[in-house]
Amino acid sequence: MVKICCIGAGYVGGPTMAVIALKCPSIEVVVVDIWEPRIAAWNSDQLPIYEPGLYDVVKECRGRNLFFSKDVEKHVAEADIVFVSVNTPTKTQGLGAGKAADLTYWESAARTIADVSKSDKIVVEKSTVPVKTAEAIEKILTHNSKGIKFQILSNPEFLAEGTAIEDLFQPDRVLIGGRETPEGQKAIQALKSVYAHWVPEDRILTTNLWSAELSKLAANAFLAQRISSVNAMSALCEATGADVAEVSYAVGKDSRIGPKFLNASVGFGGFCFPKDILNLVYICECNGLPEVAEYWKQVIKINDYQKSRFVNRVVSSMFNTVSQKKIAILGFAFKKDTGDTRETPAIDVCQGLLGDKALLSIYDPQVQKEHIQRDLIMKKFDWDHPLHLQPKSASSAVEQVTVTSDAYEATKEAHGVCILTEWDEFKTLDYKKIYDNMQKPAFVFDGRNVVNADKLREIGFIVYSIGKPLDAWLKDMPAIA
Ligand code: NAD
Ligand code: UGA
């Protein structure tokens, strides 16, 4: 029986290994982590992450050929293939702070592998890493190897949160990069045979190590660039009276462009797009390519512009002040169907409104109160270090913020409602009831274009929808970006 161990039981390690265990009953898969409460949660009925379909997969294999353990050393030592799926956040201090990837967690995982291994192993980079990380990891492993042979492969993950299980069941592609030596090619084949249990062969791509590492950063940069492109258009649509949904539809009908990932929004968030693009910018700068770095930096700049443009629109519409006004925030996660809030645009929008002294009442179906309070007082990028995240005591909570357990309570007596996550339930709320319980004039600022603006206007709301023709009210109160 082949044994797989995965270091890192997070959003990638957990679901990816659960699907490998489900599809490959002959392989024993153990997911290990140094964060004990996370492992305990994986072994319980309350999994540590919310992902549609995940619980069913875990329930089917846990205890059969899928295990979660805090005993990192034992399971790494026993494994034939070791996946490393630890966090690779943006550095917050030192050289490259604010841009470069922090490889502390990766290096510590590599040193553990070197220390405890007693047999040859294939080590698989699952985390998203800068190009040439495999070379550094190889050096750590070979300099500490005591004669044991390691083959390094790059196998970046392309799943998206909220659709992780679907993405893993039917991936567009699985990418495996390895050394062009006979041993490297043999390792590629070994990993390929794992995925071949359920992924058609023509979807398993093999490349050299550096192409695989760079393809992951490139794919995220291209995807984020599409969103920044449509968001830049959304500002122009508002200025000209065009409708961004109609423009996106017309543009996406071109088969060379395609319809996906063209939804205008309050900005992209998530653990990966912001950090991976910053990392790409840093790599370009380090390789003496300032023009290329500048090009990708614009994707982030437009994203920041989109968030501040939204805040400005809220404040300017409400007579240029939200001081002491209750504003309801519907949705805090960075997208629907996840409880993940890392780099969510809601943090920047809420902080912007709090800066103008608003009183926020926040509701998200999957994000807990302590979590929201913690995110609002944390420094940028600190939330990418999950082990250091402790819920803050009530005394350190932001006084102007309350968190509610439903949308009606959040909106009661509010002056305005900001929709920041596209949760399905926000489409079907009783907006008449909400309107009746709000202060007047009552505003809705739809950062995800989920509500039917015309229907809301009939009820009496003043509505702002990203990239859509503006109400007369909003035209009279232009936002200064
Ligand atoms: P995560 O923060 O949810 O999980 C990482 C886990 O690694 C944590 O639980 C942490 O305790 C553990 N860890 C860190 N150092 C360790 C060590 N030395 N030994 C054992 N455990 C250790 O991160 P994630 O969202 O799963 O992302 C992991 C990697 O995958 C990142 O590089 C990310 O860019 C990439 N990625 C993420 C996604 C996504 O949707 N989240 C998708 C594709 C790729
Ligand atoms: C993204 C990629 O889609 C995955 O392929 C990749 O593996 C992953 O990053 C990663 O490397 O971590 P994820 O961040 O989970 O996945 O979610 P996306 O669906 O890509 O959404 C990212 C952000 O863009 C969200 O805030 C979402 O609301 C926003 N978005 C997405 C838009 O604003 N408009 C769109 O049309 C699509």
Coordinates of C-alpha atoms and ligand atoms in Angstrom, one line a residue:
M1 CA 0.0 0.0 0.0
V2 CA 1.4 3.4 -1.0
K3 CA 1.4 5.8 1.9
I4 CA 0.8 9.5 1.4
C5 CA 1.4 12.2 4.1
C6 CA 0.3 15.8 3.7
I7 CA 1.8 18.5 5.9
G8 CA -0.8 21.2 6.3
A9 CA -4.5 20.5 7.1
G10 CA -5.8 23.8 5.7
Y11 CA -8.2 24.8 2.8
V12 CA -6.0 22.9 0.3
G13 CA -4.5 20.0 2.3
G14 CA -7.8 18.9 3.9
P15 CA -10.0 18.7 0.8
T16 CA -7.3 17.6 -1.6
M17 CA -6.3 14.7 0.5
A18 CA -9.9 13.7 1.3
V19 CA -10.6 13.4 -2.4
I20 CA -7.4 11.4 -3.1
A21 CA -8.4 9.0 -0.3
L22 CA -11.9 8.8 -1.7
K23 CA -10.7 8.1 -5.2
C24 CA -7.8 5.8 -4.3
P25 CA -9.0 3.3 -1.7
S26 CA -5.7 1.4 -2.0
I27 CA -3.7 4.4 -0.8
E28 CA -3.4 5.4 2.9
V29 CA -3.6 9.2 3.3
V30 CA -2.6 11.0 6.5
V31 CA -3.0 14.7 6.9
V32 CA -0.8 16.2 9.6
D33 CA -0.6 19.7 11.1
I34 CA 1.1 21.4 14.1
W35 CA -2.1 23.3 14.8
E36 CA -3.8 20.8 17.2
P37 CA -7.3 22.3 17.4
R38 CA -7.5 22.2 13.6
I39 CA -6.6 18.4 13.6
A40 CA -9.2 17.9 16.4
A41 CA -11.8 19.6 14.3
W42 CA -11.0 17.4 11.2
N43 CA -11.6 14.4 13.5
S44 CA -15.0 15.7 14.6
D45 CA -18.4 16.4 13.0
Q46 CA -17.6 20.2 12.9
L47 CA -14.9 20.3 10.2
P48 CA -12.6 23.4 10.5
I49 CA -13.5 24.7 7.1
Y50 CA -16.9 25.1 5.4
E51 CA -16.9 23.7 1.9
P52 CA -19.9 22.2 0.1
G53 CA -19.7 18.4 -0.2
L54 CA -16.6 18.1 1.9
Y55 CA -18.2 16.5 4.9
D56 CA -19.7 13.7 2.9
V57 CA -16.3 12.9 1.4
V58 CA -14.5 13.0 4.8
K59 CA -17.2 10.9 6.4
E60 CA -16.8 8.2 3.8
C61 CA -13.1 7.7 4.1
R62 CA -12.1 9.0 7.6
G63 CA -10.9 6.0 9.6
R64 CA -10.8 3.8 6.4
N65 CA -7.8 5.2 4.5
L66 CA -8.0 8.9 5.5
F67 CA -6.5 10.0 8.8
F68 CA -5.9 13.4 10.5
S69 CA -3.0 13.5 13.0
K70 CA -0.9 15.9 15.0
D71 CA 2.0 13.5 14.9
V72 CA 3.8 15.1 12.1
E73 CA 7.1 13.3 12.5
K74 CA 5.7 9.7 12.6
H75 CA 3.6 10.0 9.5
V76 CA 6.2 11.9 7.5
A77 CA 8.7 9.2 8.3
E78 CA 6.3 6.4 7.2
A79 CA 5.2 8.0 3.9
D80 CA 6.4 7.3 0.4
I81 CA 5.0 10.6 -1.0
V82 CA 4.9 13.7 1.2
F83 CA 2.8 16.6 0.0
V84 CA 3.6 20.0 1.5
S85 CA 0.5 22.2 1.7
V86 CA 1.5 24.8 4.3
N87 CA 0.6 28.5 4.2
T88 CA 2.9 30.8 2.1
P89 CA 1.8 34.2 3.2
T90 CA 3.1 37.6 2.3
K91 CA 6.1 38.7 4.3
T92 CA 5.2 41.4 6.9
Q93 CA 8.7 42.4 7.8
G94 CA 12.3 42.4 6.5
L95 CA 13.5 42.0 2.9
G96 CA 10.6 42.1 0.5
A97 CA 8.0 43.0 3.2
G98 CA 4.5 43.5 1.8
K99 CA 5.3 41.6 -1.4
A100 CA 7.6 38.6 -1.1
A101 CA 6.3 35.2 0.0
D102 CA 7.2 34.2 3.5
L103 CA 8.7 30.7 3.2
T104 CA 9.2 30.1 6.9
Y105 CA 6.5 27.5 7.2
W106 CA 7.7 25.7 4.0
E107 CA 11.3 25.7 5.2
S108 CA 10.3 24.3 8.6
A109 CA 8.3 21.5 6.9
A110 CA 11.3 20.7 4.7
R111 CA 13.6 20.5 7.7
T112 CA 11.2 18.2 9.4
I113 CA 11.1 15.9 6.4
A114 CA 14.9 15.9 6.3
D115 CA 15.2 15.2 10.0
V116 CA 12.8 12.3 10.3
S117 CA 13.1 10.4 7.0
K118 CA 14.6 7.0 7.0
S119 CA 13.6 6.0 3.5
D120 CA 13.6 7.6 0.0
K121 CA 10.7 9.9 -0.6
I122 CA 8.9 12.0 -3.2
V123 CA 8.3 15.5 -1.9
V124 CA 5.5 17.3 -3.6
E125 CA 5.1 21.1 -3.5
K126 CA 1.4 21.7 -3.2
S127 CA 1.6 25.2 -1.7
T128 CA 1.9 28.1 -4.1
V129 CA 5.5 29.2 -4.1
P130 CA 7.9 31.5 -5.9
V131 CA 9.6 30.1 -9.0
K132 CA 12.8 28.2 -8.0
T133 CA 11.5 27.3 -4.5
A134 CA 12.0 23.6 -5.4
E135 CA 15.7 24.3 -5.8
A136 CA 15.9 25.8 -2.3
I137 CA 13.9 22.9 -0.8
E138 CA 16.1 20.4 -2.7
K139 CA 19.2 22.0 -1.0
I140 CA 17.7 21.8 2.4
L141 CA 16.8 18.2 1.9
T142 CA 20.0 17.0 0.3
H143 CA 22.3 18.8 2.8
N144 CA 20.5 17.0 5.6
S145 CA 19.7 13.8 3.9
K146 CA 21.9 11.2 5.6
G147 CA 22.1 9.3 2.3
I148 CA 18.3 9.3 1.7
K149 CA 17.2 10.3 -1.8
F150 CA 14.5 12.9 -2.3
Q151 CA 12.7 13.7 -5.6
I152 CA 11.0 17.1 -5.6
L153 CA 7.9 17.6 -7.7
S154 CA 5.8 20.8 -8.2
N155 CA 2.0 20.0 -8.2
P156 CA 0.3 23.3 -7.7
E157 CA -3.4 23.3 -6.7
F158 CA -6.0 25.1 -8.8
L159 CA -9.1 24.5 -6.7
A160 CA -11.3 27.5 -5.8
E161 CA -12.9 27.8 -2.4
G162 CA -16.6 27.2 -2.4
T163 CA -16.3 24.7 -5.3
A164 CA -13.3 22.8 -4.0
I165 CA -14.8 19.3 -4.2
E166 CA -16.3 19.8 -7.6
D167 CA -12.9 21.3 -8.8
L168 CA -11.0 18.3 -7.4
F169 CA -13.4 15.7 -8.8
Q170 CA -13.2 17.2 -12.3
P171 CA -10.1 19.4 -12.6
D172 CA -9.5 21.3 -15.8
R173 CA -6.0 20.1 -15.5
V174 CA -3.5 18.5 -13.0
L175 CA 0.0 19.9 -13.4
I176 CA 3.1 18.0 -12.4
G177 CA 6.5 19.5 -12.8
G178 CA 9.7 17.5 -12.1
R179 CA 13.4 17.2 -12.9
E180 CA 14.3 16.1 -16.4
T181 CA 16.5 13.3 -15.0
P182 CA 15.4 9.6 -15.1
E183 CA 14.7 9.7 -11.4
G184 CA 12.7 12.9 -11.8
Q185 CA 10.6 11.4 -14.6
K186 CA 10.0 8.2 -12.5
A187 CA 8.7 10.4 -9.6
I188 CA 6.4 12.3 -12.1
Q189 CA 5.0 8.9 -13.2
A190 CA 4.4 7.8 -9.6
L191 CA 2.4 10.9 -8.8
K192 CA 0.6 10.8 -12.2
S193 CA -0.6 7.2 -11.3
V194 CA -2.2 8.6 -8.2
Y195 CA -4.3 11.2 -10.1
A196 CA -4.9 8.7 -12.9
H197 CA -7.4 6.9 -10.6
W198 CA -10.0 9.5 -11.6
V199 CA -8.5 12.2 -13.8
P200 CA -8.4 11.5 -17.6
E201 CA -4.8 11.1 -18.8
D202 CA -5.0 14.1 -21.3
R203 CA -5.8 16.4 -18.3
I204 CA -2.6 15.5 -16.5
L205 CA 0.1 17.8 -17.8
T206 CA 3.8 17.3 -17.1
T207 CA 6.4 20.0 -17.3
N208 CA 9.7 21.0 -15.9
L209 CA 9.8 22.2 -12.3
W210 CA 10.0 25.9 -13.0
S211 CA 7.2 25.9 -15.6
A212 CA 4.9 24.2 -13.1
E213 CA 5.8 26.7 -10.3
L214 CA 5.4 29.7 -12.6
S215 CA 2.2 28.5 -14.2
K216 CA 0.4 28.6 -10.9
L217 CA 1.3 32.2 -10.3
A218 CA 0.5 33.1 -13.9
A219 CA -2.9 31.4 -13.8
N220 CA -3.9 33.4 -10.6
A221 CA -2.5 36.6 -12.1
F222 CA -4.5 36.1 -15.4
L223 CA -7.7 35.4 -13.4
A224 CA -7.3 38.4 -11.1
Q225 CA -6.4 40.6 -14.1
R226 CA -9.8 39.7 -15.7
I227 CA -11.6 40.9 -12.6
S228 CA -9.6 44.1 -12.4
S229 CA -10.3 44.7 -16.1
V230 CA -14.0 44.3 -15.7
N231 CA -13.9 46.4 -12.4
A232 CA -12.1 49.2 -14.3
M233 CA -14.8 49.0 -16.9
S234 CA -17.5 49.2 -14.1
A235 CA -16.2 52.7 -13.2
L236 CA -16.5 53.8 -16.8
C237 CA -19.9 52.3 -17.1
E238 CA -21.1 54.4 -14.1
A239 CA -19.7 57.5 -15.7
T240 CA -21.3 56.9 -19.1
G241 CA -24.6 55.2 -18.4
A242 CA -23.5 51.8 -19.8
D243 CA -24.4 48.6 -17.9
V244 CA -21.4 46.5 -16.9
A245 CA -23.4 43.3 -17.0
E246 CA -24.4 44.0 -20.6
V247 CA -20.8 44.9 -21.5
S248 CA -19.4 41.7 -19.9
Y249 CA -21.9 39.6 -21.6
A250 CA -21.1 41.1 -25.0
V251 CA -17.4 40.9 -24.5
G252 CA -17.6 37.3 -23.1
K253 CA -19.5 36.1 -26.2
D254 CA -16.2 36.4 -28.1
S255 CA -15.0 32.8 -27.9
R256 CA -11.4 34.0 -27.6
I257 CA -12.4 35.7 -24.4
G258 CA -15.1 33.5 -22.9
P259 CA -17.9 34.3 -20.4
K260 CA -16.3 33.2 -17.1
F261 CA -14.8 35.5 -14.4
L262 CA -16.2 38.7 -15.8
N263 CA -18.5 39.7 -12.9
A264 CA -17.9 43.2 -11.6
S265 CA -17.6 43.3 -7.9
V266 CA -16.5 45.4 -4.9
G267 CA -13.0 43.8 -5.5
F268 CA -11.4 40.4 -5.4
G269 CA -10.2 39.0 -2.1
G270 CA -9.1 35.6 -0.8
F271 CA -5.9 34.2 0.5
C272 CA -4.3 33.8 -2.9
F273 CA -5.0 36.5 -5.6
P274 CA -3.5 39.4 -3.7
K275 CA -0.6 37.6 -2.2
D276 CA 0.3 35.7 -5.4
I277 CA 0.3 38.8 -7.6
L278 CA 2.4 40.7 -5.0
N279 CA 4.8 37.7 -5.1
L280 CA 4.9 37.8 -8.9
V281 CA 5.6 41.5 -8.8
Y282 CA 8.5 40.9 -6.4
I283 CA 9.9 38.1 -8.5
C284 CA 9.8 40.4 -11.6
E285 CA 11.6 43.1 -9.6
C286 CA 14.3 40.6 -8.4
N287 CA 14.8 39.5 -12.0
G288 CA 15.4 43.0 -13.2
L289 CA 12.0 43.4 -14.9
P290 CA 10.5 46.6 -13.4
E291 CA 8.2 47.2 -16.4
V292 CA 6.7 43.7 -16.0
A293 CA 6.4 44.2 -12.3
E294 CA 4.6 47.5 -12.8
Y295 CA 2.2 45.9 -15.3
W296 CA 1.0 43.3 -12.7
K297 CA 1.0 45.9 -9.9
Q298 CA -1.8 47.7 -11.7
V299 CA -4.1 44.6 -11.1
I300 CA -3.7 45.2 -7.4
K301 CA -4.0 49.0 -7.7
I302 CA -7.3 48.8 -9.6
N303 CA -8.6 46.3 -6.9
D304 CA -7.7 48.8 -4.1
Y305 CA -9.3 51.6 -6.2
Q306 CA -12.5 49.6 -6.5
K307 CA -12.8 49.1 -2.8
S308 CA -12.2 52.8 -1.9
R309 CA -14.5 53.9 -4.8
F310 CA -17.3 51.8 -3.1
V311 CA -16.7 53.4 0.3
N312 CA -16.6 56.9 -1.3
R313 CA -19.9 56.1 -3.1
V314 CA -21.5 55.1 0.2
V315 CA -20.3 58.2 2.1
S316 CA -21.0 60.7 -0.7
S317 CA -24.5 59.4 -1.3
M318 CA -25.4 59.8 2.4
F319 CA -24.8 63.5 2.5
N320 CA -21.0 63.1 2.7
T321 CA -21.1 61.7 6.2
V322 CA -21.9 58.4 7.8
S323 CA -20.8 59.5 11.3
Q324 CA -22.9 57.7 13.9
K325 CA -25.2 56.3 11.2
K326 CA -26.0 52.6 11.3
I327 CA -24.9 50.8 8.2
A328 CA -25.7 47.1 7.7
I329 CA -23.0 44.9 6.1
L330 CA -24.4 41.8 4.5
G331 CA -21.7 39.3 3.8
F332 CA -18.1 39.3 5.2
A333 CA -16.5 36.2 3.5
F334 CA -14.5 36.9 0.4
K335 CA -17.0 35.0 -1.7
K336 CA -20.1 32.9 -1.2
D337 CA -20.0 29.3 0.1
T338 CA -16.9 29.8 2.2
G339 CA -16.3 31.0 5.8
D340 CA -12.9 32.3 4.7
T341 CA -12.3 36.0 5.3
R342 CA -8.6 36.2 4.4
E343 CA -8.1 39.4 2.4
T344 CA -11.8 39.8 2.0
P345 CA -12.8 43.2 0.4
A346 CA -15.2 43.5 3.4
I347 CA -12.3 44.3 5.7
D348 CA -11.2 47.3 3.7
V349 CA -14.8 48.5 3.1
C350 CA -15.6 48.2 6.8
Q351 CA -12.4 49.9 7.9
G352 CA -13.1 52.7 5.4
L353 CA -16.6 53.2 6.8
L354 CA -15.4 53.0 10.4
G355 CA -12.8 55.6 9.5
D356 CA -15.8 57.9 8.7
K357 CA -17.3 56.9 12.2
A358 CA -20.1 54.7 10.9
L359 CA -21.8 52.2 13.2
L360 CA -21.6 48.8 11.5
S361 CA -24.0 45.9 12.0
I362 CA -22.6 42.9 10.2
Y363 CA -24.2 39.6 9.2
D364 CA -22.6 36.7 7.3
P365 CA -24.1 33.2 7.3
Q366 CA -20.7 31.5 7.8
V367 CA -18.4 33.9 9.6
Q368 CA -18.5 34.1 13.4
K369 CA -18.6 37.2 15.5
E370 CA -15.1 36.7 17.1
H371 CA -13.7 36.1 13.7
I372 CA -15.1 39.4 12.3
Q373 CA -14.0 41.4 15.3
R374 CA -10.5 39.9 15.0
D375 CA -10.2 40.7 11.3
L376 CA -11.2 44.3 11.8
I377 CA -8.4 45.0 14.2
M378 CA -5.7 43.0 12.6
K379 CA -2.9 44.4 10.5
K380 CA -2.9 43.5 6.8
F381 CA -1.4 40.1 6.0
D382 CA -1.4 39.0 9.7
W383 CA -4.6 37.0 9.0
D384 CA -2.5 34.7 6.7
H385 CA -0.7 33.2 9.7
P386 CA -3.5 31.0 11.1
L387 CA -1.5 29.6 14.0
H388 CA -1.1 33.1 15.4
L389 CA -4.8 34.0 15.2
Q390 CA -6.4 34.1 18.6
P391 CA -9.9 35.4 19.1
K392 CA -9.6 38.8 20.7
S393 CA -11.2 39.5 24.1
A394 CA -14.4 41.4 24.1
S395 CA -12.5 44.5 25.5
S396 CA -10.4 44.7 22.3
A397 CA -13.4 44.5 20.0
V398 CA -14.3 47.4 17.8
E399 CA -16.9 49.3 19.7
Q400 CA -18.7 50.6 16.6
V401 CA -19.3 47.1 15.3
T402 CA -22.0 44.6 16.2
V403 CA -22.4 41.2 14.6
T404 CA -25.9 39.8 14.2
S405 CA -27.2 36.3 13.4
D406 CA -29.6 37.4 10.6
A407 CA -30.0 40.0 7.9
Y408 CA -33.2 41.5 9.3
E409 CA -31.6 42.3 12.6
A410 CA -28.6 43.7 10.9
T411 CA -30.7 46.1 8.8
K412 CA -33.1 47.2 11.5
E413 CA -33.1 51.0 11.8
A414 CA -30.1 51.2 9.5
H415 CA -29.6 54.1 7.1
G416 CA -27.9 52.0 4.5
V417 CA -27.2 48.4 3.5
C418 CA -23.9 47.3 1.8
I419 CA -23.9 43.8 0.2
L420 CA -20.3 42.6 0.1
T421 CA -20.6 38.9 -0.5
E422 CA -22.9 37.3 -3.1
W423 CA -24.6 34.8 -0.7
D424 CA -27.7 33.3 -2.5
E425 CA -29.9 34.2 0.5
F426 CA -29.4 37.9 -0.1
K427 CA -31.2 37.6 -3.4
T428 CA -34.4 36.4 -1.7
L429 CA -34.6 38.5 1.4
D430 CA -37.9 40.3 2.1
Y431 CA -36.7 43.8 1.0
K432 CA -40.1 45.4 1.7
K433 CA -39.8 44.3 5.3
I434 CA -36.2 45.6 5.4
Y435 CA -37.2 48.9 3.9
D436 CA -40.1 49.4 6.4
N437 CA -37.7 48.9 9.3
M438 CA -35.0 51.2 8.0
Q439 CA -34.3 55.0 8.4
K440 CA -35.3 57.1 5.4
P441 CA -34.0 57.7 2.8
A442 CA -33.0 54.1 2.7
F443 CA -30.0 53.1 0.7
V444 CA -28.8 49.8 -0.8
F445 CA -25.2 49.6 -2.1
D446 CA -24.9 46.3 -3.9
G447 CA -21.2 45.4 -4.2
R448 CA -22.0 42.1 -5.9
N449 CA -24.9 42.9 -8.2
V450 CA -27.1 40.3 -6.6
V451 CA -30.4 42.3 -6.0
N452 CA -33.0 43.3 -8.5
A453 CA -32.4 47.1 -8.4
D454 CA -35.6 48.0 -10.2
K455 CA -37.7 46.1 -7.7
L456 CA -35.9 47.7 -4.8
R457 CA -36.4 51.1 -6.4
E458 CA -40.2 50.4 -6.6
I459 CA -40.1 49.7 -2.9
G460 CA -38.5 53.1 -2.3
F461 CA -34.8 52.3 -1.9
I462 CA -32.1 54.4 -3.5
V463 CA -29.9 51.7 -5.1
Y464 CA -26.3 51.7 -6.1
S465 CA -25.2 48.6 -8.1
I466 CA -21.6 48.3 -9.2
G467 CA -21.2 49.4 -12.9
K468 CA -24.9 50.0 -13.5
P469 CA -26.6 53.2 -14.6
L470 CA -26.9 55.5 -11.6
D471 CA -30.1 56.7 -9.8
A472 CA -30.7 60.5 -10.2
W473 CA -29.8 60.8 -6.5
L474 CA -26.4 59.2 -7.0
K475 CA -25.7 61.3 -10.1
D476 CA -26.3 64.4 -8.0
M477 CA -23.9 63.3 -5.3
P478 CA -20.8 62.2 -7.3
A479 CA -18.2 60.1 -5.4
I480 CA -14.7 61.4 -5.5
A481 CA -12.3 58.4 -5.8
Ligands
NAD1 P1 -4.0 27.3 5.4 O1 -3.4 28.4 6.1 O2 -5.5 27.0 5.5 O3 -3.3 25.9 5.9 C1 -2.0 25.7 6.1 C2 -1.8 24.8 7.3 O4 -0.4 24.5 7.3 C3 -2.1 25.4 8.6 O5 -3.1 24.7 9.2 C4 -0.8 25.4 9.4 O6 -0.9 25.2 10.8 C5 0.0 24.3 8.7 N1 1.4 24.4 8.9 C6 2.2 25.4 8.7 N2 3.5 25.1 8.9 C7 3.5 23.7 9.3 C8 4.5 22.8 9.6 N3 5.8 23.1 9.6 N4 4.1 21.5 9.9 C9 2.8 21.2 9.9 N5 1.8 22.0 9.6 C10 2.2 23.3 9.3 O7 -3.5 27.4 3.9 P2 -4.3 27.0 2.6 O8 -5.4 27.9 2.2 O9 -4.6 25.5 2.7 O10 -3.1 27.2 1.5 C11 -2.0 26.4 1.5 C12 -1.2 26.7 0.2 O11 -2.0 26.3 -0.9 C13 -0.8 28.1 0.1 O12 0.5 28.2 -0.5 C14 -1.8 28.7 -0.9 O13 -1.4 29.7 -1.7 C15 -2.1 27.5 -1.8 N6 -3.4 27.4 -2.4 C16 -4.5 27.8 -1.7 C17 -5.8 27.7 -2.2 C18 -7.0 28.0 -1.4 O14 -8.1 28.0 -2.0 N7 -7.0 28.3 -0.2 C19 -5.9 27.2 -3.5 C20 -4.8 26.8 -4.3 C21 -3.5 27.0 -3.7
UGA2 C1 -8.7 31.4 -6.8 C2 -8.6 30.7 -8.2 O1 -9.9 30.7 -8.8 C3 -8.2 29.2 -8.1 O2 -8.0 28.6 -9.3 C4 -6.9 29.1 -7.3 O3 -6.5 27.8 -7.1 C5 -7.0 29.8 -6.0 O4 -7.4 31.2 -6.2 C6 -5.8 29.8 -5.2 O5 -4.7 29.8 -5.7 O6 -5.9 29.9 -4.0 P1 -10.4 31.5 -4.9 O7 -9.6 32.6 -4.4 O8 -10.8 30.4 -3.9 O9 -9.7 30.7 -6.1 O10 -11.8 32.0 -5.5 P2 -12.2 32.7 -6.8 O11 -13.5 32.1 -7.3 O12 -11.1 32.7 -7.8 O13 -12.6 34.2 -6.4 C7 -11.5 35.1 -5.9 C8 -12.1 36.5 -5.7 O14 -12.5 37.1 -6.9 C9 -13.4 36.5 -4.8 O15 -13.3 37.6 -4.0 C10 -14.5 36.6 -5.9 O16 -15.6 37.2 -5.3 C11 -13.8 37.5 -6.9 N1 -14.4 37.4 -8.2 C12 -14.4 36.2 -8.9 C13 -15.0 38.5 -8.8 O17 -15.0 39.6 -8.2 N2 -15.5 38.4 -10.1 C14 -15.5 37.3 -10.8 O18 -16.0 37.3 -11.9 C15 -15.0 36.1 -10.2

